[in-house]
Structures are given as structure tokens and as C-alpha cells.
Short mmCIF file of C-alpha atoms in Angstrom, two decimals:
data_model
loop_
_atom_site.label_atom_id
_atom_site.label_comp_id
_atom_site.label_asym_id
_atom_site.label_seq_id
_atom_site.Cartn_x
_atom_site.Cartn_y
_atom_site.Cartn_z
CA UNK H 1 123.32 108.02 107.93
CA UNK H 2 119.72 107.27 108.93
CA UNK H 3 117.01 109.08 106.97
CA UNK H 4 113.37 109.00 108.13
CA UNK H 5 111.23 108.09 105.11
CA UNK H 6 107.58 107.75 104.28
CA UNK H 7 105.47 106.54 101.42
CA UNK H 8 105.77 103.29 99.51
CA UNK H 9 109.06 101.50 100.22
CA UNK H 10 108.65 99.52 96.99
CA UNK H 11 108.89 102.77 95.02
CA UNK H 12 112.10 103.84 96.76
CA UNK H 13 115.05 104.12 94.38
CA UNK H 14 117.49 102.75 96.98
CA UNK H 15 120.08 100.28 95.76
CA UNK H 16 118.68 97.69 98.19
CA UNK H 17 115.14 97.15 99.45
CA UNK H 18 114.72 95.12 102.64
CA UNK H 19 111.88 92.58 102.57
CA UNK H 20 110.67 91.21 105.94
CA UNK H 21 110.14 87.45 105.53
CA UNK H 22 109.69 84.22 107.48
CA UNK H 23 111.85 81.11 107.07
CA UNK H 24 109.19 78.77 105.64
CA UNK H 25 108.77 80.26 102.17
CA UNK H 26 105.45 82.07 102.58
CA UNK H 27 104.93 85.72 101.60
CA UNK H 28 101.26 85.90 102.46
CA UNK H 29 100.68 89.20 104.28
CA UNK H 30 101.89 92.73 104.69
CA UNK H 31 104.95 94.08 102.95
CA UNK H 32 106.22 90.59 102.05
CA UNK H 33 103.06 89.98 100.01
CA UNK H 34 103.62 93.30 98.23
CA UNK H 35 107.19 92.22 97.42
CA UNK H 36 105.90 88.87 96.11
CA UNK H 37 103.53 90.66 93.74
CA UNK H 38 106.09 93.26 92.64
CA UNK H 39 109.04 90.86 92.26
CA UNK H 40 107.85 87.30 91.48
CA UNK H 41 111.42 86.26 90.63
CA UNK H 42 112.50 87.24 94.16
CA UNK H 43 109.71 85.12 95.63
CA UNK H 44 110.75 82.12 93.50
CA UNK H 45 114.40 82.34 94.63
CA UNK H 46 113.34 82.86 98.27
CA UNK H 47 110.88 79.92 98.25
CA UNK H 48 113.54 77.59 96.79
CA UNK H 49 116.09 78.77 99.37
CA UNK H 50 113.58 78.17 102.19
CA UNK H 51 112.89 74.64 100.91
CA UNK H 52 116.66 74.01 100.93
CA UNK H 53 116.99 75.33 104.50
CA UNK H 54 119.08 78.32 103.40
CA UNK H 55 116.85 81.02 104.91
CA UNK H 56 117.42 81.24 108.66
CA UNK H 57 117.01 83.84 111.40
CA UNK H 58 120.01 86.12 111.56
CA UNK H 59 120.95 85.63 107.88
CA UNK H 60 119.83 88.00 105.15
CA UNK H 61 119.06 86.29 101.83
CA UNK H 62 119.94 88.68 98.95
CA UNK H 63 118.41 88.44 95.48
CA UNK H 64 119.80 90.54 92.65
CA UNK H 65 117.39 92.59 90.54
CA UNK H 66 120.20 93.36 88.08
CA UNK H 67 121.97 96.66 87.44
CA UNK H 68 123.32 96.73 91.00
CA UNK H 69 119.91 96.65 92.73
CA UNK H 70 118.96 94.10 95.37
CA UNK H 71 116.08 92.78 97.42
CA UNK H 72 117.41 91.75 100.82
CA UNK H 73 115.09 89.14 102.31
CA UNK H 74 115.40 89.66 106.07
CA UNK H 75 113.93 86.86 108.24
CA UNK H 76 111.87 88.57 110.94
CA UNK H 77 109.86 85.46 111.87
CA UNK H 78 110.71 81.79 112.03
CA UNK H 79 107.21 80.80 110.91
CA UNK H 80 104.50 82.99 109.43
CA UNK H 81 102.16 82.00 112.27
CA UNK H 82 104.62 83.04 114.99
CA UNK H 83 105.75 86.34 116.41
CA UNK H 84 109.07 88.02 115.75
CA UNK H 85 111.93 87.83 118.26
CA UNK H 86 114.04 90.87 119.02
CA UNK H 87 117.18 88.69 119.07
CA UNK H 88 116.49 87.60 115.46
CA UNK H 89 116.16 91.24 114.41
CA UNK H 90 119.45 92.08 116.15
CA UNK H 91 121.43 89.23 114.57
CA UNK H 92 119.82 89.95 111.21
CA UNK H 93 120.92 93.58 111.43
CA UNK H 94 124.47 92.43 112.14
CA UNK H 95 124.31 90.31 108.98
CA UNK H 96 122.82 93.22 107.03
CA UNK H 97 125.84 95.34 108.04
CA UNK H 98 128.16 92.58 106.77
CA UNK H 99 126.23 92.26 103.51
CA UNK H 100 126.07 96.04 102.95
CA UNK H 101 129.86 96.11 103.03
CA UNK H 102 130.22 93.03 100.85
CA UNK H 103 127.82 94.40 98.21
CA UNK H 104 129.16 97.97 98.59
CA UNK H 105 125.64 99.31 99.03
CA UNK H 106 125.16 103.08 98.89
CA UNK H 107 121.48 103.20 99.91
CA UNK H 108 119.14 100.81 101.71
CA UNK H 109 115.38 101.14 102.32
CA UNK H 110 114.42 99.48 105.62
CA UNK H 111 110.86 98.78 106.88
CA UNK H 112 109.82 98.43 110.55
CA UNK H 113 111.35 94.95 110.93
CA UNK H 114 109.31 92.59 113.10
CA UNK H 115 106.66 95.18 113.88
CA UNK H 116 103.11 94.91 112.55
CA UNK H 117 102.36 91.19 112.10
CA UNK H 118 105.55 90.34 114.03
CA UNK H 119 104.31 92.15 117.14
CA UNK H 120 107.54 93.85 118.23
CA UNK H 121 107.43 97.39 119.65
CA UNK H 122 108.63 99.97 117.12
CA UNK H 123 110.57 101.98 119.72
CA UNK H 124 112.83 98.99 120.48
CA UNK H 125 113.26 98.00 116.84
CA UNK H 126 113.94 101.58 115.74
CA UNK H 127 116.60 101.89 118.44
CA UNK H 128 118.29 98.67 117.26
CA UNK H 129 118.20 99.74 113.61
CA UNK H 130 119.68 103.13 114.46
CA UNK H 131 122.40 101.56 116.62
CA UNK H 132 123.37 98.84 114.14
CA UNK H 133 122.97 100.66 110.81
CA UNK H 134 123.69 104.26 111.80
CA UNK H 135 127.43 103.88 111.24
CA UNK H 136 127.17 102.49 107.71
CA UNK H 137 128.56 104.63 104.89
CA UNK H 138 125.30 103.88 103.04
CA UNK H 139 122.21 106.05 103.30
CA UNK H 140 119.69 104.05 105.36
CA UNK H 141 116.11 105.11 104.58
CA UNK H 142 113.99 104.07 107.53
CA UNK H 143 110.27 103.55 106.96
CA UNK H 144 108.40 103.55 110.28
CA UNK H 145 105.06 101.80 110.82
CA UNK H 146 102.02 103.68 109.63
CA UNK H 147 103.98 106.63 108.29
CA UNK H 148 101.68 108.69 106.12
CA UNK H 149 102.95 108.77 102.61
CA UNK H 150 103.09 111.31 99.83
CA UNK H 151 101.05 110.79 96.67
CA UNK H 152 101.00 107.27 95.24
CA UNK H 153 104.22 106.13 93.66
CA UNK H 154 106.40 108.57 95.55
CA UNK H 155 108.70 108.27 98.51
CA UNK H 156 109.96 111.05 100.75
CA UNK H 157 113.00 111.28 102.99
CA UNK H 158 114.11 113.42 105.95
CA UNK H 159 117.37 113.18 107.87
CA UNK H 160 117.00 111.65 111.32
CA UNK H 161 118.57 113.47 114.26
CA UNK H 162 119.43 112.00 117.63
CA UNK H 163 116.52 111.89 120.02
CA UNK H 164 112.96 110.65 119.82
CA UNK H 165 111.28 110.07 116.51
CA UNK H 166 109.26 113.12 115.46
CA UNK H 167 105.49 112.80 115.38
CA UNK H 168 103.71 113.17 112.07
#
């Protein structure tokens, strides 16, 4: 089930938080930088995996936070200087579906993958996310770009219905 969410994704209590990353080991802007600051151990594992060539487009790199919680590093860009490719988002979502089953995830918080610094149009990305993740047994909490949030430290959720995304 897809749930429209707003607020700070990092404060979401989902079992897995999706972190949009590049494949060169840099978390220098946007949400990735926030993840780096919030979870330095995730950054360390990700940077080592990038140096070893283990982080590639289309492959989600999971890092355990313990107690059944995960950060799922999702390559949205090949290099931090480049733009995102819709094909990389699509293949990454396929891998996220595989991983969600493997890890038996019950809830996943997903940002607007490849939008923002990646330059992809939200309407296309949202459609792909809904198509690929909508059938998961997990609750998928979808954070759109620029969604106004509730007070600091909170997250809010609303079930998504078929049709266009509601305006806020």
C-alpha cells in the first residue's frame, strides 16, 4: 500500500529508510547529506562499498541499523555531478522490491528518487514508484518533493488513492 507522507523522512519510524545516493561515495547535498549526518556508520559502510565497486545503479545497498531497521542506499545518480536517469530509478525499484521481500520489510519510507538534484520530473518518478512498489505487502510511505511538513521531528501519513496526487 502506498501512503502519501510529509515531514522529515529521517524521523519516520518505518522499518527501512531509503537514502538517495550516487555511486562514487559522496553524500554532499540534499537528503543524502542529512543521512550522512544522522547515520555516520551508514556513510562509512557506503563509502567503503563504493570504493570496492559494490554500489551500482539498479542495486540497493542495505545497511542495518540494528533491531530490524535498515537504511537502503538507493543509487539515483552515477556521479554526484551528473543527473539521474529514469532507467536507473526503474531498475533500482525492481531491486528494492526484491530486497523488501528478502528482508521481510513491513514499512518503507521513500523520498522523491532522482528528483531535486537529480533533475527527474516527479510525475514520472511517482508513477514508477506507485507501479513498482504498490503491490508490496509492506506499507510504502512516499515523501514527495517539497511536501510541507508537520512540526519538527514529526512525520505524517495519508493513504494514496488512484489518480493524480492531491495538491497541498
